Amino acid sequence: MDVSSALEAHQNKFKSIQVEKLVPVEFDLNLLAAFDSNAIDAQKLSSKKEEYLKGLNRDNAQLLFNEIFKLPVESTDAGLLAKLPSQTYILPREKPLPKEKPMTRWEKFAKTKGIQKHKKERMVFDEATGKYTPTWGYAGGKKDTTKDWLLEVPSNVDPMEDQYAKKREEKKERVDKNKKRQKRNEEEASATNKGMDPRQVKKKQLQEAIAVTKQSTASYGRFDKKIEGEQKMKGMKRQFAPNITDGKVEKQATLDILNKVVGKNGEVLNVTKAVRQHKKARK
Amino acid sequence: MRPLTEEETKTLFEKLAKYIGSNIKHLIDRSDETYCFRLHKDRVYYVSESIMRKAVSVGRDQLGSLGVCFGKMTKTGKFRLHITALDYLAQYAKHKMWVKPNGEMPFLYGNHVVKAHLGRVTEDTPEHQGVIVLNMSDVPLGFGVTARSTSDSRKLQPTDIVAFHQADIGEYLREEDTLF
């Protein structure tokens, strides 16, 4: 039995799986993507657009499937699964690059002085105890002298002074000072991020605060003693339209307002009247 | 003297709309001359543009009045209609109320309109609607607000109030000093 003709007829029903391209198509099989860099035929695109694009898509999809079927295959319970290679195409970054943080005061100072930052070891050997202790954080750092059971009283101070209280106070001052500097750094950073001069921002804030305090008396600052050379506070100035303008413009503006007002409550449906008219009509 | 702000114009129109509804547009859109609203010493004046232009040259302290005073802006930002606006209100009024000759004097002395004095009233006037009060020979006497709708007022006692007094032409004598 010769089946070659039947086979040929069957094959002719389908398009060839062999696709030829001038420039080979690039693939990223991990993303199941193909990148065709061949030039588009402008003439065909304008004359038979749909047909041409469909054909182009089919060819490229065919090439992609050809590549997928070349991959090594694993047989699992769910069926045959192809093993995808790792991704080669690099996706562009979604978000813009983060802005460079403005330098803190210390960083600026360190830069001008050429002070280098030394990396500290996380654990240091404490010779007194013979153990490794953390350089900072929990159970680390300089030992808290406020918790010592004995403190030496220096010879040049008042012997009755509480050395523990003194140490506690000093520590609190240091913490507060650092917090203040931290806050200042944050304010300056936010100002520079907005493209403003931090000094000018601070000045404006102060002036606003002064304006508020001057008004914050029972008489809204009217009877307060004035400092010599004090500038008069500028208040809000009301702005009105000029008296004489183009009459047509003013008329139109008034009519616009009228339309808003009358649309709301001028021409309301008189229900009783409507009901009466309806009844009359039915009779 | 200055033009009204948008807010002021709105409050003015909301009050006027209670009496003349959308007929306000006939006040603004006139065929004879351009008219405008101006505020001077808290009073709203309805004035032709030519007179307003002349009044511009008069100082604020010297300028007593111009055009027709429609009413005044209260210090809480509300608008109060004056009897001087009656001419225009009566002309374009949507709802009217006629009082009998024996009710004219009581109304002109500033009393409310009672049922016994009611001559006739525009059909289907709703409750709390601004109305113009006229005598039986169609002379406008003032304006007020209805206490009851037309249908409800039929059942009232003769001494019951049908319209609350707001302004009457007797004020031209009683409040001569502060009216304009």
Tab-separated table of C-alpha atoms in Angstrom:
chain	number	residue	atom	x	y	z
A	1	MET	CA	0.000	0.000	0.000
A	2	ASP	CA	1.406	3.376	-0.950
A	3	VAL	CA	0.663	5.897	1.725
A	4	SER	CA	3.163	8.525	0.624
A	5	SER	CA	0.498	10.556	-1.217
A	6	ALA	CA	-1.830	10.462	1.804
A	7	LEU	CA	0.998	11.490	4.072
A	8	GLU	CA	1.939	14.353	1.775
A	9	ALA	CA	-1.643	15.560	1.655
A	10	HIS	CA	-1.826	15.433	5.429
A	11	GLN	CA	1.444	17.336	5.719
A	12	ASN	CA	0.313	19.967	3.250
A	13	LYS	CA	-2.578	20.828	5.565
A	14	PHE	CA	-0.094	22.193	8.096
A	15	LYS	CA	2.588	24.784	7.674
A	16	SER	CA	6.224	23.774	7.822
A	17	ILE	CA	7.938	23.753	11.199
A	18	GLN	CA	11.088	24.958	9.492
A	19	VAL	CA	11.228	28.752	9.468
A	20	GLU	CA	14.023	30.629	7.789
A	21	LYS	CA	15.116	34.013	9.003
A	22	LEU	CA	17.782	36.350	7.621
A	23	VAL	CA	18.983	37.290	11.097
A	24	PRO	CA	18.627	34.432	13.602
A	25	VAL	CA	16.026	35.069	16.284
A	26	GLU	CA	17.270	35.416	19.870
A	27	PHE	CA	15.620	33.537	22.687
A	28	ASP	CA	15.344	33.735	26.410
A	29	LEU	CA	13.705	30.440	27.157
A	30	ASN	CA	13.418	31.118	30.849
A	31	LEU	CA	10.993	33.927	30.042
A	32	LEU	CA	9.553	31.968	27.061
A	33	ALA	CA	10.422	34.963	24.920
A	34	ALA	CA	11.790	35.394	21.410
A	35	PHE	CA	13.329	38.590	20.073
A	36	ASP	CA	13.125	39.013	16.313
A	37	SER	CA	15.503	41.722	15.069
A	38	ASN	CA	14.668	41.243	11.375
A	39	ALA	CA	13.433	44.275	9.476
A	40	ILE	CA	9.692	44.479	8.895
A	41	ASP	CA	8.534	44.492	5.288
A	42	ALA	CA	6.924	47.912	5.018
A	43	GLN	CA	5.173	47.154	1.752
A	44	LYS	CA	3.435	44.062	3.055
A	45	LEU	CA	2.625	45.820	6.303
A	46	SER	CA	0.688	48.529	4.473
A	47	SER	CA	-1.027	46.301	1.902
A	48	LYS	CA	-1.916	43.149	3.891
A	49	LYS	CA	-1.392	44.197	7.442
A	50	GLU	CA	-3.380	41.595	9.377
A	51	GLU	CA	-2.251	38.680	7.260
A	52	TYR	CA	1.387	39.720	7.388
A	53	LEU	CA	1.444	40.253	11.145
A	54	LYS	CA	-0.303	36.970	11.799
A	55	GLY	CA	2.202	35.150	9.605
A	56	LEU	CA	5.114	36.826	11.301
A	57	ASN	CA	3.739	35.866	14.704
A	58	ARG	CA	3.184	32.281	13.682
A	59	ASP	CA	6.735	31.941	12.352
A	60	ASN	CA	8.277	33.359	15.497
A	61	ALA	CA	6.054	31.279	17.767
A	62	GLN	CA	7.045	28.221	15.739
A	63	LEU	CA	10.728	29.036	16.258
A	64	LEU	CA	10.147	29.469	19.984
A	65	PHE	CA	8.397	26.125	20.229
A	66	ASN	CA	11.166	24.489	18.222
A	67	GLU	CA	13.657	25.755	20.799
A	68	ILE	CA	11.506	24.618	23.712
A	69	PHE	CA	11.252	21.118	22.278
A	70	LYS	CA	15.055	20.987	22.032
A	71	LEU	CA	15.352	21.370	25.806
A	72	PRO	CA	16.167	18.433	28.081
A	73	VAL	CA	13.015	16.778	29.339
A	74	GLU	CA	12.068	15.385	32.719
A	75	SER	CA	9.296	12.924	33.229
A	76	THR	CA	7.153	13.524	36.323
A	77	ASP	CA	3.696	12.551	37.600
A	78	ALA	CA	2.228	15.590	35.879
A	79	GLY	CA	3.712	14.535	32.537
A	80	LEU	CA	6.756	15.572	30.555
A	81	LEU	CA	8.305	18.808	31.739
A	82	ALA	CA	11.028	20.746	29.959
A	83	LYS	CA	13.864	22.122	32.063
A	84	LEU	CA	14.184	25.826	31.391
A	85	PRO	CA	17.654	27.339	31.314
A	86	SER	CA	18.515	30.303	33.518
A	87	GLN	CA	17.466	33.788	32.470
A	88	THR	CA	19.776	35.715	30.121
A	89	TYR	CA	17.716	38.798	29.404
A	90	ILE	CA	18.180	41.496	32.005
A	91	LEU	CA	14.900	43.246	32.844
A	92	PRO	CA	15.249	47.010	33.193
A	93	ARG	CA	14.997	48.491	36.661
A	94	GLU	CA	11.420	49.335	37.642
A	95	LYS	CA	12.158	52.207	40.031
A	96	PRO	CA	14.647	55.020	39.488
A	97	LEU	CA	17.996	54.849	41.212
A	98	PRO	CA	17.816	56.052	44.815
A	99	LYS	CA	19.022	59.583	45.339
A	100	GLU	CA	22.265	60.107	47.124
A	101	LYS	CA	21.655	60.968	50.762
A	102	PRO	CA	22.844	64.402	51.814
A	103	MET	CA	25.842	64.296	54.142
A	104	THR	CA	25.376	64.833	57.849
A	105	ARG	CA	27.355	67.538	59.598
A	106	TRP	CA	29.825	64.989	60.943
A	107	GLU	CA	30.346	63.429	57.538
A	108	LYS	CA	31.076	66.841	56.050
A	109	PHE	CA	33.517	67.624	58.825
A	110	ALA	CA	35.210	64.225	58.528
A	111	LYS	CA	35.606	64.721	54.799
A	112	THR	CA	37.318	68.101	55.154
A	113	LYS	CA	39.574	66.774	57.901
A	114	GLY	CA	40.255	63.562	56.038
A	115	ILE	CA	39.012	61.379	58.863
A	116	GLN	CA	38.622	57.814	57.685
A	117	LYS	CA	35.980	55.481	58.999
A	118	HIS	CA	37.453	52.394	60.636
A	119	LYS	CA	35.471	49.252	60.631
A	120	LYS	CA	35.051	47.976	64.146
A	121	GLU	CA	35.082	44.319	64.991
A	122	ARG	CA	31.750	43.017	66.162
A	123	MET	CA	33.319	41.104	69.075
A	124	VAL	CA	36.302	42.255	71.054
A	125	PHE	CA	38.322	40.419	73.628
A	126	ASP	CA	37.828	41.791	77.098
A	127	GLU	CA	41.056	41.210	79.003
A	128	ALA	CA	39.498	41.891	82.374
A	129	THR	CA	36.974	39.087	82.099
A	130	GLY	CA	38.856	37.017	79.565
A	131	LYS	CA	35.798	36.788	77.331
A	132	TYR	CA	34.706	38.099	73.945
A	133	THR	CA	32.107	40.825	74.302
A	134	PRO	CA	30.186	42.727	71.613
A	135	THR	CA	31.639	46.147	70.650
A	136	TRP	CA	28.152	47.688	70.657
A	137	GLY	CA	24.548	46.681	71.233
A	138	TYR	CA	23.253	44.356	73.908
A	139	ALA	CA	25.857	43.582	76.598
A	140	GLY	CA	28.398	45.570	74.612
A	141	GLY	CA	29.891	49.048	74.447
A	142	LYS	CA	31.677	50.843	77.187
A	143	LYS	CA	30.685	49.479	80.510
A	144	ASP	CA	28.003	51.598	82.149
A	145	THR	CA	29.851	53.341	84.986
A	146	THR	CA	26.583	54.388	86.610
A	147	LYS	CA	26.142	50.805	87.700
A	148	ASP	CA	29.511	50.402	89.404
A	149	TRP	CA	29.212	49.494	93.047
A	150	LEU	CA	32.018	51.885	93.946
A	151	LEU	CA	33.062	55.195	92.441
A	152	GLU	CA	36.214	57.148	93.170
A	153	VAL	CA	35.718	60.727	94.348
A	154	PRO	CA	38.301	62.962	92.648
A	155	SER	CA	40.380	65.089	95.008
A	156	ASN	CA	39.364	68.401	93.389
A	157	VAL	CA	35.578	68.050	93.860
A	158	ASP	CA	33.205	68.460	96.706
A	159	PRO	CA	33.409	65.174	98.673
A	160	MET	CA	29.659	65.265	99.478
A	161	GLU	CA	28.644	65.409	95.775
A	162	ASP	CA	26.796	62.364	94.492
A	163	GLN	CA	29.116	60.918	91.866
A	164	TYR	CA	26.434	58.505	90.628
A	165	ALA	CA	23.946	61.324	90.004
A	166	LYS	CA	26.657	63.298	88.262
A	167	LYS	CA	27.456	60.410	85.909
A	168	ARG	CA	23.773	59.823	85.199
A	169	GLU	CA	23.280	63.491	84.358
A	170	GLU	CA	26.302	63.586	82.106
A	171	LYS	CA	25.070	60.568	80.201
A	172	LYS	CA	21.605	62.054	79.798
A	173	GLU	CA	23.116	65.275	78.476
A	174	ARG	CA	25.163	63.351	75.915
A	175	VAL	CA	22.099	61.421	74.729
A	176	ASP	CA	20.002	64.585	74.458
A	177	LYS	CA	22.731	66.402	72.579
A	178	ASN	CA	23.032	63.601	70.086
A	179	LYS	CA	19.272	63.483	69.599
A	180	LYS	CA	19.250	67.205	68.899
A	181	ARG	CA	22.002	66.823	66.318
A	182	GLN	CA	20.168	63.907	64.736
A	183	LYS	CA	17.037	66.015	64.401
A	184	ARG	CA	19.018	68.881	62.926
A	185	ASN	CA	20.614	66.560	60.386
A	186	GLU	CA	17.199	65.240	59.365
A	187	GLU	CA	15.788	68.735	58.917
A	188	GLU	CA	18.754	69.849	56.869
A	189	ALA	CA	18.593	66.719	54.745
A	190	SER	CA	14.892	67.195	53.992
A	191	ALA	CA	15.554	70.822	53.026
A	192	THR	CA	18.422	69.935	50.681
A	193	ASN	CA	16.329	67.155	49.174
A	194	LYS	CA	13.742	69.776	48.250
A	195	GLY	CA	16.503	71.895	46.727
A	196	MET	CA	16.334	74.611	49.376
A	197	ASP	CA	18.963	76.207	51.531
A	198	PRO	CA	18.622	74.732	55.070
A	199	ARG	CA	19.554	78.066	56.631
A	200	GLN	CA	16.818	79.890	54.732
A	201	VAL	CA	14.281	77.220	55.693
A	202	LYS	CA	15.205	77.555	59.354
A	203	LYS	CA	14.964	81.339	59.114
A	204	LYS	CA	11.502	81.135	57.591
A	205	GLN	CA	10.350	78.716	60.273
A	206	LEU	CA	11.584	81.043	62.992
A	207	GLN	CA	9.854	84.041	61.455
A	208	GLU	CA	6.602	82.121	61.232
A	209	ALA	CA	6.934	81.043	64.861
A	210	ILE	CA	7.546	84.661	65.888
A	211	ALA	CA	4.476	85.780	63.945
A	212	VAL	CA	2.361	83.174	65.730
A	213	THR	CA	3.635	84.071	69.206
A	214	LYS	CA	3.070	87.762	68.586
A	215	GLN	CA	-0.578	87.061	67.793
A	216	SER	CA	-1.068	84.618	70.630
A	217	THR	CA	-2.201	87.050	73.292
A	218	ALA	CA	-5.671	87.981	74.496
A	219	SER	CA	-5.652	91.091	72.299
A	220	TYR	CA	-4.065	89.371	69.289
A	221	GLY	CA	-0.874	91.286	70.047
A	222	ARG	CA	-2.549	94.677	69.743
A	223	PHE	CA	-1.557	95.989	73.191
A	224	ASP	CA	1.832	94.312	73.474
A	225	LYS	CA	4.914	96.408	74.026
A	226	LYS	CA	6.700	96.982	70.788
A	227	ILE	CA	10.422	96.399	70.587
A	228	GLU	CA	12.434	99.256	69.136
A	229	GLY	CA	12.777	98.912	65.383
A	230	GLU	CA	10.267	96.106	65.275
A	231	GLN	CA	8.800	95.573	61.863
A	232	LYS	CA	5.061	95.670	61.449
A	233	MET	CA	3.561	92.243	60.903
A	234	LYS	CA	2.018	91.778	57.517
A	235	GLY	CA	-1.507	90.428	57.679
A	236	MET	CA	-3.734	88.925	55.036
A	237	LYS	CA	-4.853	91.445	52.444
A	238	ARG	CA	-8.241	90.957	50.907
A	239	GLN	CA	-8.384	91.225	47.152
A	240	PHE	CA	-11.405	92.528	45.320
A	241	ALA	CA	-12.191	92.836	41.665
A	242	PRO	CA	-11.708	96.342	40.262
A	243	ASN	CA	-14.757	98.590	40.214
A	244	ILE	CA	-14.572	99.407	36.560
A	245	THR	CA	-14.047	96.490	34.235
A	246	ASP	CA	-15.504	95.302	30.991
A	247	GLY	CA	-19.262	95.222	31.669
A	248	LYS	CA	-19.802	92.095	29.577
A	249	VAL	CA	-17.265	90.077	31.542
A	250	GLU	CA	-18.804	91.061	34.869
A	251	LYS	CA	-22.306	90.309	33.579
A	252	GLN	CA	-21.240	86.873	32.390
A	253	ALA	CA	-19.557	86.124	35.734
A	254	THR	CA	-22.730	87.122	37.622
A	255	LEU	CA	-24.900	85.047	35.289
A	256	ASP	CA	-22.637	82.049	35.907
A	257	ILE	CA	-23.106	82.403	39.662
A	258	LEU	CA	-26.848	82.823	39.126
A	259	ASN	CA	-27.019	79.599	37.132
A	260	LYS	CA	-25.402	77.762	40.004
A	261	VAL	CA	-27.794	79.264	42.573
A	262	VAL	CA	-31.041	79.035	40.635
A	263	GLY	CA	-30.277	75.566	39.351
A	264	LYS	CA	-30.281	74.553	42.979
A	265	ASN	CA	-33.385	76.184	44.461
A	266	GLY	CA	-34.947	78.628	41.996
A	267	GLU	CA	-36.915	76.385	39.696
A	268	VAL	CA	-37.942	73.541	41.944
A	269	LEU	CA	-40.816	71.344	40.926
A	270	ASN	CA	-43.969	72.526	42.660
A	271	VAL	CA	-45.338	69.134	43.663
A	272	THR	CA	-48.845	70.217	44.673
A	273	LYS	CA	-49.281	72.135	41.446
A	274	ALA	CA	-48.052	69.200	39.386
A	275	VAL	CA	-50.437	66.841	41.181
A	276	ARG	CA	-53.396	69.154	40.629
A	277	GLN	CA	-52.617	69.567	36.935
A	278	HIS	CA	-52.295	65.833	36.573
A	279	LYS	CA	-55.679	65.292	38.243
A	280	LYS	CA	-57.290	67.883	35.974
A	281	ALA	CA	-55.889	66.227	32.910
A	282	ARG	CA	-57.261	62.843	33.975
A	283	LYS	CA	-60.784	64.262	34.398
B	1	MET	CA	-17.666	100.864	46.772
B	2	ARG	CA	-16.582	97.587	45.288
B	3	PRO	CA	-18.050	94.706	43.285
B	4	LEU	CA	-19.385	91.767	45.279
B	5	THR	CA	-17.199	88.754	45.769
B	6	GLU	CA	-18.407	85.426	44.461
B	7	GLU	CA	-19.510	84.371	47.956
B	8	GLU	CA	-21.463	87.595	48.504
B	9	THR	CA	-23.119	87.361	45.094
B	10	LYS	CA	-24.194	83.848	45.944
B	11	THR	CA	-25.806	84.815	49.259
B	12	LEU	CA	-27.533	87.762	47.571
B	13	PHE	CA	-28.952	85.606	44.797
B	14	GLU	CA	-30.035	82.890	47.191
B	15	LYS	CA	-32.104	85.470	49.060
B	16	LEU	CA	-33.486	87.086	45.911
B	17	ALA	CA	-34.340	83.664	44.441
B	18	LYS	CA	-36.776	83.122	47.331
B	19	TYR	CA	-38.926	85.938	45.927
B	20	ILE	CA	-38.282	86.108	42.194
B	21	GLY	CA	-36.641	82.753	41.392
B	22	SER	CA	-34.847	82.639	38.098
B	23	ASN	CA	-36.195	86.070	37.165
B	24	ILE	CA	-32.985	87.436	38.688
B	25	LYS	CA	-31.541	87.115	35.228
B	26	HIS	CA	-33.806	89.938	34.061
B	27	LEU	CA	-32.074	92.176	36.599
B	28	ILE	CA	-28.622	91.355	35.250
B	29	ASP	CA	-29.387	90.867	31.588
B	30	ARG	CA	-31.217	94.070	30.676
B	31	SER	CA	-31.769	95.378	27.190
B	32	ASP	CA	-31.702	99.096	28.075
B	33	GLU	CA	-28.474	99.460	30.022
B	34	THR	CA	-25.873	97.446	31.861
B	35	TYR	CA	-26.704	97.158	35.546
B	36	CYS	CA	-24.482	95.800	38.266
B	37	PHE	CA	-24.397	95.115	41.995
B	38	ARG	CA	-22.028	97.146	44.141
B	39	LEU	CA	-21.202	96.972	47.837
B	40	HIS	CA	-20.731	100.181	49.769
B	41	LYS	CA	-20.561	100.302	53.558
B	42	ASP	CA	-22.044	96.784	53.801
B	43	ARG	CA	-25.023	97.775	51.672
B	44	VAL	CA	-25.697	96.179	48.314
B	45	TYR	CA	-26.728	98.602	45.595
B	46	TYR	CA	-28.270	97.788	42.254
B	47	VAL	CA	-26.960	100.459	39.961
B	48	SER	CA	-26.557	101.242	36.285
B	49	GLU	CA	-23.020	101.183	35.009
B	50	SER	CA	-23.041	104.841	33.953
B	51	ILE	CA	-24.019	106.011	37.443
B	52	MET	CA	-21.540	103.628	39.034
B	53	ARG	CA	-18.757	105.069	36.885
B	54	LYS	CA	-19.657	108.558	38.032
B	55	ALA	CA	-19.803	107.464	41.669
B	56	VAL	CA	-16.264	106.112	41.454
B	57	SER	CA	-14.968	109.674	41.678
B	58	VAL	CA	-16.724	110.234	45.016
B	59	GLY	CA	-14.750	109.377	48.133
B	60	ARG	CA	-15.771	106.518	50.362
B	61	ASP	CA	-16.749	108.767	53.252
B	62	GLN	CA	-18.602	111.234	51.079
B	63	LEU	CA	-20.564	108.670	49.075
B	64	GLY	CA	-23.941	108.260	50.803
B	65	SER	CA	-25.868	106.066	48.433
B	66	LEU	CA	-26.132	105.169	44.761
B	67	GLY	CA	-28.659	103.392	42.606
B	68	VAL	CA	-31.184	101.270	44.465
B	69	CYS	CA	-30.261	99.802	47.835
B	70	PHE	CA	-31.278	96.133	47.783
B	71	GLY	CA	-30.316	95.388	51.363
B	72	LYS	CA	-27.359	94.903	53.587
B	73	MET	CA	-24.775	92.288	54.338
B	74	THR	CA	-24.888	91.401	58.025
B	75	LYS	CA	-21.696	90.943	59.980
B	76	THR	CA	-22.298	87.192	60.006
B	77	GLY	CA	-22.225	87.191	56.212
B	78	LYS	CA	-25.986	86.871	55.613
B	79	PHE	CA	-27.968	89.164	53.377
B	80	ARG	CA	-31.006	91.119	54.566
B	81	LEU	CA	-33.399	92.564	52.023
B	82	HIS	CA	-34.584	96.132	52.498
B	83	ILE	CA	-37.950	97.548	51.518
B	84	THR	CA	-36.174	99.661	48.894
B	85	ALA	CA	-35.823	96.532	46.753
B	86	LEU	CA	-39.612	96.191	46.613
B	87	ASP	CA	-39.978	97.798	43.177
B	88	TYR	CA	-37.889	95.120	41.530
B	89	LEU	CA	-39.220	92.270	43.652
B	90	ALA	CA	-42.846	93.174	42.899
B	91	GLN	CA	-42.074	93.412	39.197
B	92	TYR	CA	-40.683	89.879	38.941
B	93	ALA	CA	-42.385	88.153	41.891
B	94	LYS	CA	-43.415	84.546	41.486
B	95	HIS	CA	-45.850	84.443	44.381
B	96	LYS	CA	-48.085	87.264	45.548
B	97	MET	CA	-50.513	87.858	48.378
B	98	TRP	CA	-53.283	90.446	48.334
B	99	VAL	CA	-54.592	91.924	51.597
B	100	LYS	CA	-58.032	93.404	52.136
B	101	PRO	CA	-58.339	97.165	52.776
B	102	ASN	CA	-58.860	96.570	56.527
B	103	GLY	CA	-55.597	94.635	56.656
B	104	GLU	CA	-53.470	97.250	54.934
B	105	MET	CA	-52.766	99.434	57.956
B	106	PRO	CA	-51.889	96.595	60.345
B	107	PHE	CA	-49.387	95.275	57.807
B	108	LEU	CA	-47.914	98.734	57.212
B	109	TYR	CA	-47.327	99.069	60.945
B	110	GLY	CA	-45.152	95.992	60.834
B	111	ASN	CA	-47.549	93.224	61.811
B	112	HIS	CA	-47.861	89.796	60.253
B	113	VAL	CA	-50.686	89.074	57.814
B	114	VAL	CA	-53.567	87.221	59.475
B	115	LYS	CA	-56.078	84.984	57.775
B	116	ALA	CA	-58.929	87.494	58.240
B	117	HIS	CA	-57.056	90.108	56.183
B	118	LEU	CA	-56.112	87.781	53.372
B	119	GLY	CA	-57.795	88.851	50.116
B	120	ARG	CA	-56.315	86.330	47.771
B	121	VAL	CA	-53.063	84.555	47.143
B	122	THR	CA	-51.222	83.017	44.206
B	123	GLU	CA	-52.301	79.442	43.665
B	124	ASP	CA	-50.071	76.656	44.986
B	125	THR	CA	-47.756	78.836	47.019
B	126	PRO	CA	-45.691	76.473	49.159
B	127	GLU	CA	-44.917	76.927	52.837
B	128	HIS	CA	-42.083	79.313	53.815
B	129	GLN	CA	-42.053	80.870	50.380
B	130	GLY	CA	-41.133	84.521	49.899
B	131	VAL	CA	-44.202	86.478	48.785
B	132	ILE	CA	-44.920	90.064	47.815
B	133	VAL	CA	-47.803	91.621	49.741
B	134	LEU	CA	-50.087	93.893	47.735
B	135	ASN	CA	-53.348	95.693	48.455
B	136	MET	CA	-56.476	94.884	46.461
B	137	SER	CA	-55.684	97.596	43.893
B	138	ASP	CA	-52.306	95.903	43.158
B	139	VAL	CA	-50.064	98.389	44.952
B	140	PRO	CA	-47.119	96.569	46.518
B	141	LEU	CA	-47.017	97.101	50.285
B	142	GLY	CA	-44.067	94.963	51.267
B	143	PHE	CA	-42.950	91.371	51.408
B	144	GLY	CA	-42.961	88.434	53.749
B	145	VAL	CA	-42.753	84.686	54.053
B	146	THR	CA	-45.760	82.382	53.953
B	147	ALA	CA	-46.538	80.561	57.190
B	148	ARG	CA	-48.721	77.952	55.473
B	149	SER	CA	-49.162	76.738	51.953
B	150	THR	CA	-52.218	77.950	50.042
B	151	SER	CA	-54.158	74.738	50.607
B	152	ASP	CA	-53.328	74.606	54.332
B	153	SER	CA	-54.327	78.221	54.922
B	154	ARG	CA	-57.928	77.464	53.953
B	155	LYS	CA	-58.499	75.559	57.177
B	156	LEU	CA	-56.992	78.254	59.422
B	157	GLN	CA	-58.756	80.396	62.055
B	158	PRO	CA	-59.324	84.079	61.137
B	159	THR	CA	-56.680	85.196	63.662
B	160	ASP	CA	-53.997	82.790	62.501
B	161	ILE	CA	-50.970	84.119	60.704
B	162	VAL	CA	-50.734	83.311	57.011
B	163	ALA	CA	-47.600	85.334	56.194
B	164	PHE	CA	-44.755	86.576	58.349
B	165	HIS	CA	-43.889	90.219	57.932
B	166	GLN	CA	-40.424	90.968	56.604
B	167	ALA	CA	-40.551	94.496	55.252
B	168	ASP	CA	-43.272	97.024	54.439
B	169	ILE	CA	-43.397	100.497	52.943
B	170	GLY	CA	-44.120	101.937	56.369
B	171	GLU	CA	-40.394	101.551	56.990
B	172	TYR	CA	-39.763	104.517	54.732
B	173	LEU	CA	-41.080	106.570	57.668
B	174	ARG	CA	-40.142	104.368	60.613
B	175	GLU	CA	-36.561	103.680	59.593
B	176	GLU	CA	-35.746	106.643	57.480
B	177	ASP	CA	-32.303	107.082	59.011
B	178	THR	CA	-30.900	103.624	58.471
B	179	LEU	CA	-32.752	102.460	55.411
B	180	PHE	CA	-30.633	103.670	52.506
